[in-house]
C-alpha positions as a LaTeX table, in Angstrom:
\begin{tabular}{lrrr}
\hline
Residue & $x$ (\AA) & $y$ (\AA) & $z$ (\AA) \\
\hline
Met1 & 6.54 & $-36.67$ & 7.51 \\
Asn2 & 3.62 & $-35.01$ & 9.20 \\
Thr3 & 0.42 & $-36.97$ & 9.63 \\
Lys4 & $-1.56$ & $-34.01$ & 8.30 \\
Lys5 & $-3.47$ & $-34.44$ & 5.08 \\
Lys6 & $-1.36$ & $-33.57$ & 2.08 \\
Cys7 & $-2.15$ & $-30.22$ & 0.57 \\
Lys8 & $-1.77$ & $-30.40$ & $-3.20$ \\
Ala9 & $-1.12$ & $-26.67$ & $-3.49$ \\
Leu10 & 1.88 & $-26.94$ & $-1.17$ \\
Cys11 & 3.25 & $-29.94$ & $-3.06$ \\
Val12 & 2.99 & $-28.06$ & $-6.36$ \\
Ala13 & 4.46 & $-24.91$ & $-4.81$ \\
Ser14 & 7.47 & $-26.80$ & $-3.47$ \\
Ala15 & 8.04 & $-28.50$ & $-6.84$ \\
Leu16 & 7.86 & $-25.14$ & $-8.62$ \\
Met17 & 10.25 & $-23.63$ & $-6.06$ \\
Val18 & 12.79 & $-26.37$ & $-6.82$ \\
Leu19 & 12.38 & $-25.82$ & $-10.57$ \\
Leu20 & 12.74 & $-22.06$ & $-10.19$ \\
Gly21 & 15.83 & $-22.60$ & $-8.06$ \\
Ile22 & 17.41 & $-24.75$ & $-10.75$ \\
Val23 & 16.42 & $-22.59$ & $-13.69$ \\
Arg24 & 17.14 & $-19.16$ & $-12.25$ \\
Gly25 & 19.94 & $-20.02$ & $-9.84$ \\
Ile26 & 22.11 & $-22.41$ & $-11.78$ \\
Gly27 & 20.92 & $-21.12$ & $-15.16$ \\
Gly28 & 21.63 & $-17.54$ & $-14.14$ \\
Phe29 & 25.13 & $-18.48$ & $-13.08$ \\
Met30 & 25.68 & $-20.28$ & $-16.39$ \\
Asp31 & 24.40 & $-17.26$ & $-18.34$ \\
Leu32 & 26.74 & $-15.08$ & $-16.34$ \\
Thr33 & 29.81 & $-17.18$ & $-17.10$ \\
Asn34 & 28.95 & $-17.80$ & $-20.77$ \\
Asp35 & 28.55 & $-14.15$ & $-21.77$ \\
Gln36 & 31.92 & $-12.89$ & $-23.00$ \\
Val37 & 31.00 & $-9.18$ & $-22.68$ \\
Ile38 & 30.13 & $-9.63$ & $-19.01$ \\
Leu39 & 33.25 & $-11.69$ & $-18.33$ \\
Asn40 & 35.40 & $-8.99$ & $-19.96$ \\
Ser41 & 33.80 & $-6.35$ & $-17.77$ \\
Phe42 & 34.40 & $-8.51$ & $-14.69$ \\
Asn43 & 38.07 & $-9.07$ & $-15.60$ \\
Thr44 & 38.87 & $-5.78$ & $-13.96$ \\
Asn45 & 36.95 & $-6.78$ & $-10.84$ \\
Gln46 & 37.15 & $-10.50$ & $-10.07$ \\
Thr47 & 35.61 & $-9.94$ & $-6.63$ \\
Ala48 & 32.30 & $-8.90$ & $-8.18$ \\
Leu49 & 32.16 & $-12.12$ & $-10.23$ \\
Val50 & 32.86 & $-14.23$ & $-7.15$ \\
Val51 & 30.21 & $-12.38$ & $-5.14$ \\
Met52 & 27.65 & $-12.91$ & $-7.91$ \\
Ala53 & 28.47 & $-16.63$ & $-8.07$ \\
Val54 & 28.15 & $-16.99$ & $-4.29$ \\
Val55 & 24.81 & $-15.12$ & $-4.32$ \\
Phe56 & 23.44 & $-17.44$ & $-7.03$ \\
Ile57 & 24.58 & $-20.55$ & $-5.14$ \\
Leu58 & 23.27 & $-19.37$ & $-1.76$ \\
Leu59 & 19.93 & $-18.28$ & $-3.18$ \\
Thr60 & 19.50 & $-21.64$ & $-4.90$ \\
Ala61 & 20.39 & $-23.55$ & $-1.73$ \\
Ala62 & 18.01 & $-21.41$ & 0.35 \\
Val63 & 15.15 & $-22.03$ & $-2.07$ \\
Phe64 & 15.83 & $-25.79$ & $-2.00$ \\
Ile65 & 15.69 & $-25.81$ & 1.81 \\
Ala66 & 12.52 & $-23.71$ & 1.84 \\
Ala67 & 10.92 & $-25.98$ & $-0.78$ \\
Ile68 & 11.64 & $-29.07$ & 1.33 \\
Glu69 & 10.16 & $-27.42$ & 4.41 \\
Val70 & 7.08 & $-26.26$ & 2.46 \\
Tyr71 & 6.60 & $-29.85$ & 1.27 \\
Glu72 & 6.87 & $-30.98$ & 4.90 \\
Gln73 & 4.20 & $-28.37$ & 5.72 \\
Asn74 & 6.36 & $-26.39$ & 8.12 \\
Thr75 & 4.36 & $-23.17$ & 8.37 \\
Glu76 & 7.37 & $-21.12$ & 9.48 \\
Phe77 & 8.95 & $-21.51$ & 6.04 \\
Phe78 & 5.96 & $-20.27$ & 4.02 \\
Leu79 & 7.03 & $-16.66$ & 4.57 \\
Tyr80 & 10.69 & $-17.49$ & 3.91 \\
Gly81 & 9.71 & $-19.18$ & 0.66 \\
Ala82 & 7.69 & $-16.17$ & $-0.46$ \\
Val83 & 10.54 & $-13.78$ & 0.40 \\
Leu84 & 13.04 & $-15.93$ & $-1.50$ \\
Ile85 & 10.78 & $-16.01$ & $-4.54$ \\
Val86 & 10.52 & $-12.21$ & $-4.43$ \\
Leu87 & 14.34 & $-12.08$ & $-4.24$ \\
Tyr88 & 14.50 & $-14.27$ & $-7.34$ \\
Ile89 & 12.18 & $-11.90$ & $-9.19$ \\
Ile90 & 14.30 & $-8.90$ & $-8.16$ \\
Asn91 & 17.48 & $-10.79$ & $-9.08$ \\
Gly92 & 16.06 & $-11.57$ & $-12.51$ \\
Phe93 & 15.24 & $-7.93$ & $-13.22$ \\
Val94 & 18.57 & $-6.66$ & $-11.89$ \\
Cys95 & 20.57 & $-9.15$ & $-13.95$ \\
Ala96 & 18.53 & $-8.50$ & $-17.09$ \\
Thr97 & 18.72 & $-4.72$ & $-16.73$ \\
Phe98 & 22.25 & $-4.10$ & $-15.51$ \\
Leu99 & 24.23 & $-7.08$ & $-16.74$ \\
Phe100 & 22.58 & $-8.00$ & $-20.02$ \\
Asp101 & 21.18 & $-4.53$ & $-20.92$ \\
Asn102 & 17.79 & $-6.07$ & $-21.64$ \\
Ser103 & 15.11 & $-4.67$ & $-19.34$ \\
Thr104 & 12.29 & $-6.41$ & $-21.25$ \\
Ser105 & 13.78 & $-9.88$ & $-21.06$ \\
Ile106 & 11.29 & $-12.72$ & $-21.55$ \\
Glu107 & 13.12 & $-14.71$ & $-18.85$ \\
Ser108 & 12.36 & $-11.98$ & $-16.33$ \\
Phe109 & 8.70 & $-12.12$ & $-17.32$ \\
Tyr110 & 8.63 & $-15.89$ & $-16.90$ \\
Thr111 & 10.31 & $-15.58$ & $-13.51$ \\
Met112 & 7.74 & $-13.01$ & $-12.42$ \\
Val113 & 4.81 & $-15.17$ & $-13.55$ \\
Ala114 & 6.27 & $-18.26$ & $-11.88$ \\
Gly115 & 6.89 & $-16.27$ & $-8.70$ \\
Ile116 & 3.32 & $-15.00$ & $-8.61$ \\
Val117 & 1.99 & $-18.54$ & $-9.13$ \\
Ile118 & 4.23 & $-19.93$ & $-6.38$ \\
Ile119 & 3.25 & $-17.21$ & $-3.89$ \\
Ala120 & $-0.43$ & $-17.73$ & $-4.71$ \\
Leu121 & $-0.02$ & $-21.49$ & $-4.15$ \\
Leu122 & 1.73 & $-20.84$ & $-0.83$ \\
Ile123 & $-1.15$ & $-18.62$ & 0.32 \\
Leu124 & $-3.74$ & $-21.12$ & $-0.89$ \\
Gly125 & $-1.91$ & $-24.00$ & 0.77 \\
Lys126 & $-1.58$ & $-22.15$ & 4.07 \\
Arg127 & $-5.30$ & $-21.36$ & 4.07 \\
Ser128 & $-6.29$ & $-24.94$ & 3.35 \\
Leu129 & $-3.83$ & $-26.18$ & 5.97 \\
Asn130 & $-5.40$ & $-23.83$ & 8.52 \\
Lys131 & $-8.87$ & $-25.14$ & 7.62 \\
Ile132 & $-7.69$ & $-28.72$ & 8.06 \\
Glu133 & $-6.21$ & $-27.91$ & 11.48 \\
Glu134 & $-9.41$ & $-26.12$ & 12.56 \\
Ser135 & $-11.58$ & $-29.06$ & 11.51 \\
Glu136 & $-9.29$ & $-31.50$ & 13.35 \\
Thr137 & $-9.48$ & $-29.47$ & 16.57 \\
Glu138 & $-13.28$ & $-29.22$ & 16.30 \\
Thr139 & $-13.49$ & $-32.98$ & 15.80 \\
Thr140 & $-11.26$ & $-33.56$ & 18.82 \\
Ile141 & $-13.37$ & $-31.28$ & 21.02 \\
Asp142 & $-16.62$ & $-32.87$ & 19.81 \\
His143 & $-15.41$ & $-36.42$ & 20.56 \\
Asn144 & $-13.80$ & $-35.68$ & 23.93 \\
Pro145 & $-16.44$ & $-34.56$ & 26.48 \\
Glu146 & $-13.78$ & $-33.83$ & 29.12 \\
Met147 & $-12.38$ & $-30.96$ & 27.03 \\
Val148 & $-15.76$ & $-29.13$ & 26.98 \\
\hline
\end{tabular}
């Protein structure tokens, strides 16, 4: 674990990323396999069902990894986390519109709101992390006369 001060926004963002990964990834796969109309349409094309299942699993795993790295305050994964959240929002709208014929799904709205909150927390956490790093470098320069 880094010795940096914990940023509460990043901790909350990583927890919400894990929850979104569980709800939309695993829940989306369960919705896909429990809907008889969709399964009947996929009976003619089993490859499409397998591809959808793999996409759900990979997206969930990627969000879990990004959430762990955001919690560890690895700044390289902030952008990856935001991109994955945007992919979840797009995935929610595509599944609701094309698979379930429900473009105004409340689940899609919840996914969009959660995604906006997570991205806002990632931005807020990155800004506060940058401020902490700047204050630490200023303190180091002030206390070490050889660096001046």
